Coordinates of C-alpha atoms and ligand atoms in Angstrom, one line a residue:
M1 CA 59.6 86.5 -46.3
K2 CA 59.7 87.2 -42.6
K3 CA 57.1 85.0 -40.5
S4 CA 54.6 85.9 -37.8
I5 CA 52.2 84.0 -35.7
L6 CA 48.8 85.8 -34.2
F7 CA 47.3 84.1 -31.1
G8 CA 43.4 85.4 -32.0
A9 CA 42.3 85.8 -35.6
G10 CA 39.6 88.5 -34.5
K11 CA 39.1 92.3 -35.8
I12 CA 41.8 94.0 -34.6
A13 CA 44.0 90.2 -35.3
R14 CA 43.1 90.8 -38.8
G15 CA 42.4 94.2 -39.5
F16 CA 45.2 96.0 -37.4
L17 CA 48.3 93.7 -36.9
G18 CA 47.7 91.3 -40.1
Q19 CA 47.3 94.9 -42.0
L20 CA 50.8 95.9 -40.8
L21 CA 52.3 92.8 -40.7
Y22 CA 51.4 92.4 -44.1
L23 CA 52.7 95.6 -45.5
S24 CA 56.3 94.7 -43.5
D25 CA 56.4 91.5 -45.7
F26 CA 55.6 88.9 -43.3
E27 CA 53.8 85.5 -44.0
I28 CA 51.0 85.6 -41.1
T29 CA 49.7 82.2 -38.9
F30 CA 46.4 83.0 -37.2
V31 CA 45.9 80.8 -34.3
D32 CA 42.4 80.8 -32.8
V33 CA 39.4 78.6 -31.1
Y34 CA 36.7 79.8 -33.1
E35 CA 36.5 76.9 -36.2
P36 CA 34.6 79.3 -38.6
I37 CA 37.2 81.9 -38.6
V38 CA 39.7 79.4 -39.3
S39 CA 38.1 77.5 -41.9
V40 CA 37.4 80.5 -43.9
L41 CA 40.7 82.0 -43.8
N42 CA 42.4 78.7 -44.8
E43 CA 39.9 78.5 -47.9
K44 CA 40.3 81.9 -48.8
K45 CA 44.1 82.6 -48.2
T46 CA 43.5 86.0 -48.3
Y47 CA 41.2 88.7 -47.0
H48 CA 40.3 92.3 -47.6
V49 CA 40.9 95.0 -45.0
H50 CA 38.7 98.0 -45.5
V51 CA 40.2 101.3 -44.8
L52 CA 37.1 103.8 -43.6
G53 CA 37.2 106.8 -45.7
D54 CA 40.3 106.1 -47.8
E55 CA 39.9 103.1 -49.9
S56 CA 43.2 103.4 -51.6
L57 CA 45.1 102.4 -48.6
D58 CA 42.9 99.3 -48.3
S59 CA 44.9 95.7 -48.4
D60 CA 44.4 91.8 -49.8
V61 CA 46.2 90.3 -47.1
T62 CA 48.0 87.2 -48.8
H63 CA 50.3 84.8 -47.2
I64 CA 48.5 83.5 -44.5
K65 CA 47.1 80.3 -42.7
A66 CA 45.2 79.6 -39.7
Y67 CA 45.3 76.7 -37.0
L68 CA 42.6 75.8 -34.5
F69 CA 44.7 75.9 -31.0
D70 CA 44.5 71.8 -30.8
E71 CA 46.8 71.8 -33.6
K72 CA 49.5 71.6 -31.1
E73 CA 52.9 70.4 -32.9
S74 CA 51.9 72.5 -36.1
I75 CA 51.5 75.7 -33.4
Y76 CA 54.9 75.0 -31.6
H77 CA 57.5 74.7 -35.2
T78 CA 55.1 78.1 -36.1
F79 CA 55.7 79.7 -33.5
Y80 CA 60.0 78.6 -33.3
E81 CA 59.8 79.7 -37.2
S82 CA 58.3 83.3 -36.3
D83 CA 59.9 86.2 -35.8
I84 CA 57.6 87.5 -33.8
A85 CA 54.1 86.6 -31.7
F86 CA 51.2 89.2 -30.8
V87 CA 48.4 87.8 -29.0
S88 CA 44.5 89.8 -29.5
V89 CA 41.9 87.6 -28.0
G90 CA 40.3 90.0 -25.7
G91 CA 42.1 90.6 -22.4
N92 CA 39.8 88.0 -20.4
H93 CA 41.0 85.1 -22.5
L94 CA 44.4 85.7 -21.9
T95 CA 44.7 83.3 -19.1
D96 CA 43.3 80.8 -21.6
V97 CA 45.5 81.2 -24.4
A98 CA 48.7 81.3 -21.8
K99 CA 47.2 78.0 -20.9
S100 CA 46.6 76.5 -24.1
L101 CA 50.8 77.7 -24.8
A102 CA 51.8 76.5 -21.8
D103 CA 50.7 73.0 -22.7
I104 CA 52.5 73.1 -26.1
F105 CA 55.7 74.0 -24.4
N106 CA 55.2 71.6 -21.5
R107 CA 54.8 69.1 -24.2
F108 CA 57.5 69.8 -26.8
G109 CA 60.0 72.1 -24.6
I110 CA 61.0 75.8 -25.0
Q111 CA 64.0 76.3 -27.0
K112 CA 67.3 78.5 -26.3
K113 CA 66.1 81.2 -28.8
I114 CA 64.8 84.6 -28.1
K115 CA 61.2 85.1 -28.8
N116 CA 58.9 87.9 -28.5
I117 CA 55.5 87.7 -27.6
I118 CA 53.6 91.0 -28.0
V119 CA 49.9 91.3 -26.2
C120 CA 47.3 93.7 -28.0
E121 CA 44.7 94.0 -25.4
N122 CA 42.5 96.8 -23.8
W123 CA 43.5 95.5 -20.4
R124 CA 45.5 97.2 -18.0
D125 CA 49.0 95.7 -17.0
A126 CA 48.1 93.4 -20.1
A127 CA 51.8 91.9 -20.6
N128 CA 52.3 90.9 -17.1
T129 CA 48.9 89.6 -17.1
F130 CA 49.9 87.0 -19.6
K131 CA 53.5 86.5 -18.4
T132 CA 52.1 85.7 -14.8
A133 CA 49.5 83.4 -16.2
M134 CA 52.2 81.7 -18.4
L135 CA 54.2 80.9 -15.7
K136 CA 51.6 79.7 -13.5
F137 CA 51.4 76.7 -16.3
L138 CA 54.4 76.1 -17.3
N139 CA 56.4 73.3 -15.7
E140 CA 59.6 74.2 -13.3
E141 CA 62.0 73.7 -16.2
N142 CA 60.2 75.6 -18.8
K143 CA 59.8 78.6 -16.0
N144 CA 63.3 79.4 -16.3
L145 CA 63.6 79.1 -20.2
F146 CA 60.5 81.1 -20.5
E147 CA 61.9 84.3 -18.3
E148 CA 65.0 83.7 -19.9
F149 CA 64.6 83.5 -23.8
I150 CA 60.9 84.8 -24.0
G151 CA 59.9 88.2 -24.1
V152 CA 56.3 89.5 -23.4
S153 CA 55.6 93.1 -23.9
E154 CA 52.5 95.1 -24.6
A155 CA 51.0 97.4 -27.0
V156 CA 48.7 100.4 -27.3
L157 CA 45.8 99.8 -29.7
M158 CA 44.1 103.3 -31.2
R159 CA 42.7 101.7 -34.2
T160 CA 39.2 101.0 -34.2
A161 CA 38.1 97.8 -36.0
T162 CA 34.3 97.9 -36.5
Q163 CA 31.7 95.2 -36.6
P164 CA 30.4 95.1 -40.1
D165 CA 26.3 94.7 -40.3
E166 CA 25.3 91.5 -40.6
E167 CA 24.3 91.4 -44.3
L168 CA 28.6 92.3 -45.0
A169 CA 29.6 89.8 -42.5
K170 CA 27.8 87.0 -43.9
L171 CA 29.2 87.8 -47.2
Y172 CA 32.6 88.3 -46.2
P173 CA 33.5 86.6 -43.4
Q174 CA 37.0 87.1 -43.8
D175 CA 37.1 90.9 -44.6
V176 CA 37.5 94.0 -41.7
W177 CA 36.8 97.1 -42.0
V178 CA 39.0 99.5 -39.8
Q179 CA 40.0 103.0 -38.9
N180 CA 42.5 104.9 -41.2
F181 CA 44.6 105.0 -38.1
W182 CA 48.3 104.1 -38.6
Y183 CA 50.5 104.1 -35.3
L184 CA 51.1 101.4 -32.9
P185 CA 53.0 101.6 -29.7
I186 CA 55.0 98.9 -28.1
D187 CA 56.6 98.9 -24.9
G188 CA 60.4 98.5 -25.8
S189 CA 61.5 98.2 -22.3
R190 CA 60.2 94.5 -22.1
I191 CA 61.2 93.2 -25.9
K192 CA 64.3 90.6 -25.2
E193 CA 67.0 91.6 -27.5
A194 CA 64.8 93.1 -30.9
I195 CA 62.4 92.6 -33.1
P196 CA 61.9 93.2 -37.0
K197 CA 60.9 96.1 -38.5
I198 CA 57.3 96.3 -39.3
Q199 CA 55.4 99.6 -40.4
C200 CA 53.8 102.2 -38.0
V201 CA 55.1 100.1 -34.9
E202 CA 57.5 102.2 -32.5
L203 CA 59.5 101.0 -29.7
L204 CA 59.0 103.3 -26.6
D205 CA 61.7 102.7 -23.5
E206 CA 59.8 105.5 -21.7
F207 CA 55.9 103.5 -22.0
G208 CA 55.1 103.6 -18.6
N209 CA 51.6 103.8 -17.6
F210 CA 50.8 104.7 -21.6
L211 CA 48.2 101.5 -21.8
T212 CA 46.6 102.7 -18.5
Q213 CA 46.5 106.3 -19.9
K214 CA 44.8 104.8 -23.2
M215 CA 42.3 102.9 -21.4
Y216 CA 41.2 105.1 -18.9
T217 CA 40.8 108.1 -21.4
N218 CA 39.5 106.1 -24.6
N219 CA 37.6 103.0 -23.4
T220 CA 36.4 105.1 -20.3
S221 CA 34.8 107.8 -22.4
N222 CA 33.7 104.9 -25.2
A223 CA 32.0 103.6 -22.7
V224 CA 30.0 106.9 -21.2
I225 CA 29.1 107.1 -25.4
A226 CA 28.1 103.6 -25.1
Y227 CA 26.0 103.0 -22.2
S228 CA 24.2 106.1 -22.2
G229 CA 23.5 106.1 -26.2
Y230 CA 22.1 102.3 -25.7
L231 CA 19.7 103.4 -23.0
L232 CA 18.9 106.7 -25.5
G233 CA 18.4 104.2 -28.1
Y234 CA 21.1 105.1 -30.4
E235 CA 22.2 102.4 -33.2
I236 CA 25.8 104.6 -34.6
L237 CA 28.4 105.2 -32.0
A238 CA 29.1 108.4 -33.9
E239 CA 25.3 110.1 -34.0
A240 CA 25.4 108.7 -30.2
A241 CA 28.9 111.0 -29.5
N242 CA 27.4 113.9 -31.6
S243 CA 24.3 113.9 -30.1
L244 CA 23.5 117.2 -27.4
E245 CA 22.9 115.0 -24.6
I246 CA 25.9 112.8 -25.0
S247 CA 28.1 115.7 -25.9
A248 CA 27.3 117.5 -22.7
L249 CA 28.1 114.2 -20.7
L250 CA 31.6 113.9 -22.7
D251 CA 32.4 117.4 -21.7
D252 CA 31.9 116.8 -18.0
A253 CA 33.4 113.2 -18.5
Y254 CA 36.7 114.5 -20.5
K255 CA 37.2 116.9 -17.6
E256 CA 37.1 114.0 -14.9
I257 CA 39.4 111.6 -16.6
N258 CA 41.9 114.3 -17.0
Q259 CA 41.4 115.5 -13.6
I260 CA 41.8 111.4 -12.1
L261 CA 44.8 110.9 -14.6
V262 CA 46.8 113.8 -13.7
A263 CA 46.3 113.2 -9.8
E264 CA 47.1 109.7 -10.4
L265 CA 49.7 109.0 -13.0
G266 CA 51.4 112.1 -12.9
V267 CA 51.0 112.6 -16.7
D268 CA 51.3 116.5 -17.9
E269 CA 47.8 118.0 -17.9
K270 CA 48.4 119.9 -21.5
Q271 CA 49.4 116.3 -22.6
Q272 CA 46.4 114.7 -21.3
M273 CA 44.3 117.2 -22.6
E274 CA 44.9 117.2 -26.1
F275 CA 45.3 113.1 -26.0
S276 CA 41.6 113.3 -24.6
Q277 CA 40.6 115.8 -27.4
K278 CA 41.9 113.0 -30.1
A279 CA 39.9 110.0 -28.2
R280 CA 36.6 112.2 -28.5
A281 CA 37.6 113.5 -32.4
K282 CA 38.1 109.4 -32.6
Y283 CA 34.3 108.8 -31.3
C284 CA 33.1 111.6 -33.2
D285 CA 34.5 110.5 -36.4
W286 CA 31.1 110.0 -38.7
T287 CA 33.7 108.0 -41.1
I288 CA 33.6 105.4 -38.5
V289 CA 30.0 103.7 -38.9
D290 CA 30.0 101.9 -35.8
K291 CA 27.3 99.8 -33.5
V292 CA 26.8 101.3 -30.3
I293 CA 26.3 97.5 -28.8
R294 CA 29.7 96.3 -30.3
H295 CA 31.0 99.3 -27.9
G296 CA 28.5 98.7 -24.8
K297 CA 29.3 94.6 -25.2
D298 CA 30.7 92.1 -23.0
P299 CA 29.7 94.6 -19.9
I300 CA 30.6 92.0 -17.0
R301 CA 34.5 92.7 -18.4
K302 CA 33.9 96.2 -18.5
L303 CA 32.3 96.7 -15.1
G304 CA 35.7 94.5 -13.5
P305 CA 37.4 96.2 -10.8
Q306 CA 40.7 97.0 -13.0
D307 CA 38.4 97.9 -16.3
R308 CA 37.6 101.7 -17.2
L309 CA 34.8 102.3 -14.7
I310 CA 35.5 101.3 -11.4
A311 CA 39.3 101.6 -11.4
P312 CA 39.3 104.8 -12.6
C313 CA 36.3 106.3 -9.7
R314 CA 38.3 104.4 -7.1
M315 CA 41.1 107.0 -8.3
A316 CA 39.0 110.0 -8.4
L317 CA 37.0 109.5 -5.1
K318 CA 41.0 109.0 -3.4
H319 CA 42.1 112.1 -4.9
G320 CA 39.3 114.1 -3.7
I321 CA 37.4 114.3 -7.1
Y322 CA 33.9 113.4 -7.8
P323 CA 33.4 111.9 -11.1
K324 CA 29.6 112.2 -11.5
T325 CA 29.7 111.4 -14.8
L326 CA 31.2 108.4 -14.9
I327 CA 29.7 107.0 -11.5
D328 CA 26.3 107.8 -13.8
T329 CA 28.0 105.4 -16.2
I330 CA 28.4 102.6 -14.0
A331 CA 24.8 102.6 -13.3
K332 CA 24.0 102.9 -17.2
A333 CA 26.1 99.9 -18.0
L334 CA 24.5 98.1 -15.2
Y335 CA 21.5 98.0 -17.4
F336 CA 22.9 97.4 -20.9
D337 CA 20.9 94.3 -21.3
E338 CA 21.4 93.8 -25.4
P339 CA 20.1 90.1 -25.9
S340 CA 22.4 89.7 -28.8
D341 CA 25.3 89.5 -26.4
A342 CA 25.3 86.7 -24.3
E343 CA 27.5 88.4 -21.1
A344 CA 25.1 91.0 -21.6
V345 CA 21.9 88.6 -21.1
K346 CA 24.2 87.3 -18.3
L347 CA 24.7 90.4 -16.5
K348 CA 20.9 90.8 -16.5
M349 CA 20.2 87.4 -15.2
L350 CA 22.4 88.4 -12.2
R351 CA 20.7 91.7 -11.6
Q352 CA 17.3 90.3 -11.4
Q353 CA 17.9 87.3 -9.5
K354 CA 20.5 88.6 -7.4
G355 CA 20.2 92.1 -7.3
V356 CA 22.1 95.4 -8.0
E357 CA 23.9 95.2 -4.7
Y358 CA 24.9 91.6 -5.2
V359 CA 26.3 92.9 -9.2
L360 CA 28.1 95.7 -7.6
Q361 CA 30.0 93.5 -5.2
T362 CA 30.5 90.5 -7.4
V363 CA 31.3 91.9 -10.7
C364 CA 32.6 95.3 -9.7
G365 CA 34.4 93.8 -7.0
L366 CA 33.2 97.1 -4.7
D367 CA 33.0 97.0 -1.0
K368 CA 29.6 97.5 0.8
N369 CA 31.7 99.8 3.1
E370 CA 33.1 101.9 0.4
R371 CA 31.9 105.2 -1.0
L372 CA 31.8 104.2 -4.4
Y373 CA 29.4 101.5 -3.4
H374 CA 27.0 104.0 -2.2
E375 CA 27.6 106.7 -4.7
V376 CA 26.3 104.2 -7.6
L377 CA 23.5 103.0 -5.8
K378 CA 22.3 106.6 -5.6
S379 CA 23.3 106.9 -9.2
V380 CA 20.9 104.0 -9.7
E381 CA 18.2 105.3 -7.8
Q382 CA 18.1 108.8 -10.1
I383 CA 18.4 107.0 -13.4
K384 CA 15.7 105.3 -12.5
E385 CA 13.6 108.2 -11.8
Q386 CA 14.8 110.0 -14.7
G387 CA 13.2 106.9 -17.0
L388 CA 16.1 106.0 -18.5
V389 CA 16.4 102.2 -17.6
K390 CA 12.4 102.0 -18.7
G391 CA 12.2 98.7 -20.6
H392 CA 15.6 97.1 -19.6
E393 CA 15.1 96.3 -15.8
Ligands
NAI401 N1 38.0 95.9 -32.1 C1 38.4 97.0 -31.7 O1 38.2 98.3 -32.4 C2 39.7 97.5 -31.0 C3 39.5 96.3 -29.8 N2 40.8 96.3 -29.2 C4 41.4 95.0 -27.9 O2 41.5 94.4 -29.0 C5 41.7 92.8 -28.7 C6 40.7 92.3 -29.5 O3 39.4 93.1 -30.1 P1 39.0 92.6 -31.4 O4 39.4 91.9 -32.3 O5 37.7 93.5 -31.2 O6 38.0 91.2 -30.5 P2 37.0 89.9 -31.4 O7 36.3 89.4 -31.0 O8 37.0 90.7 -33.1 O9 38.5 88.8 -31.6 C7 39.0 88.2 -31.0 C8 39.5 86.9 -31.1 O10 39.8 86.0 -30.2 C9 39.5 84.9 -30.5 N3 40.0 83.9 -29.1 C10 39.0 83.7 -27.8 N4 39.6 83.2 -27.2 C11 40.6 82.7 -27.7 C12 41.8 81.8 -27.2 N5 41.7 81.0 -26.1 N6 42.2 81.4 -28.0 C13 42.5 81.7 -29.4 N7 41.4 82.7 -30.0 C14 40.9 83.4 -29.1 C15 38.2 84.8 -30.5 O11 37.4 83.5 -31.0 C16 38.2 86.0 -31.4 O12 38.1 85.5 -33.0 C17 40.3 93.4 -26.8 O13 41.3 93.2 -25.9 C18 39.8 94.5 -27.4 O14 39.2 95.2 -26.1 C19 41.2 98.0 -28.3 C20 41.3 98.7 -29.5 C21 40.3 98.6 -30.8
F6P402 O1 35.8 95.7 -26.2 P1 36.8 97.0 -26.0 O2 37.8 96.7 -24.3 O3 35.6 97.8 -25.8 O4 37.7 97.5 -27.2 C1 37.1 97.9 -28.2 C2 37.5 99.8 -28.6 O5 38.4 100.1 -28.1 C3 39.0 101.0 -28.9 O6 39.5 101.3 -29.8 C4 39.1 102.4 -27.5 O7 40.2 102.8 -27.9 C5 37.4 101.2 -29.5 O8 37.5 102.2 -30.5 C6 36.6 100.3 -29.7 O9 35.4 100.2 -29.6

């Protein structure tokens, strides 16, 4: 059997990467910082991937084990026994993983053997972010060895792995419920030598801006549904996406997104339109039962300057496009105050204690003198007048 190591044992790591690797005859070692998932995977030695809408495609993933990140020596040996490595921890944790892995390399050394690490995040420039952080934490000798022997590439993730309801999560904490979607494109130009064959993986040499296009199409429109859906009181994402109010918003949002990406990335207009239609179909798909709050969670990351809202709005204004729906979505995201999400609670505290202006400057990285800053403030006033944020202020 071939071997793989996955940094992160979350929904995408288990529910997408893990399933593809299992089906391609790999042993899988997960590395995580969350003790309960590491324990349950080691205890059960298997988990079930439930494919929503077609259980004939489910898998019982076996040949697995898991380590906590402080089991450094075991992780080091597993890394060098593995034919491929993946990272999927959330883009805002990439630097932590890089630091922990660099510590391991600084202690045990980088071997003169080619290895590839595939970064799997909704994070703009994910591979570069991870590689830059690795180089920052490695000692001088290892920096050169890392550059020469370790490839860092990125993938575009278009399968959803849902948040199960509390009862299921308690009964089967190791299992994952996923969208029936089977394609994992990876930037081939960043791979050193070659990677082993994995089902549904395609190495694209002309990867270009694919991750940016995906983020600012799928995740941007996903934010429109999530943040409007939250304030309108929807619980399930497909319910929100198919509602009359949000359907109308999506008509406008996709127009804005398509114009922005054609202007900024130079992508083909027809290809972009079809790409955005697929994104919309996915979020409207009733078989994917997933919570609005999961899609809205982590609003501080999602309101960041490079993420799904601020960056495309800045691009729009630069190209003379007025992205009304996306600007309104920024305003709505500021009021995502879901109590079960620690980041949403933190955002609310910041907003209440320091004000919206402060959040726009520090979380969104907006300058007081730029137009977007003022347009968002106007939109905040409008959504207040519409009564949308009542109970969330
Ligand atoms: N769930 C989904 O439908 C999709 C998720 N994505 C992206 O995939 C990435 C992973 O998302 P999910 O699997 O949903 O998240 P998740 O929250 O289910 O899993 C993340 C895992 O990373 C672990 N982790 C955090 N910091 C770590 C560290 N320093 N070292 C090791 N492990 C660490 C967490 O303990 C957790 O188990 C994110 O970037 C997300 O945006 C992309 C497409 C779809
Ligand atoms: O937490 P994030 O970055 O929104 O990532 C998860 C989302 O990515 C998506 O795949 C968007 O394409 C959603 O289906 C999913 O909820």
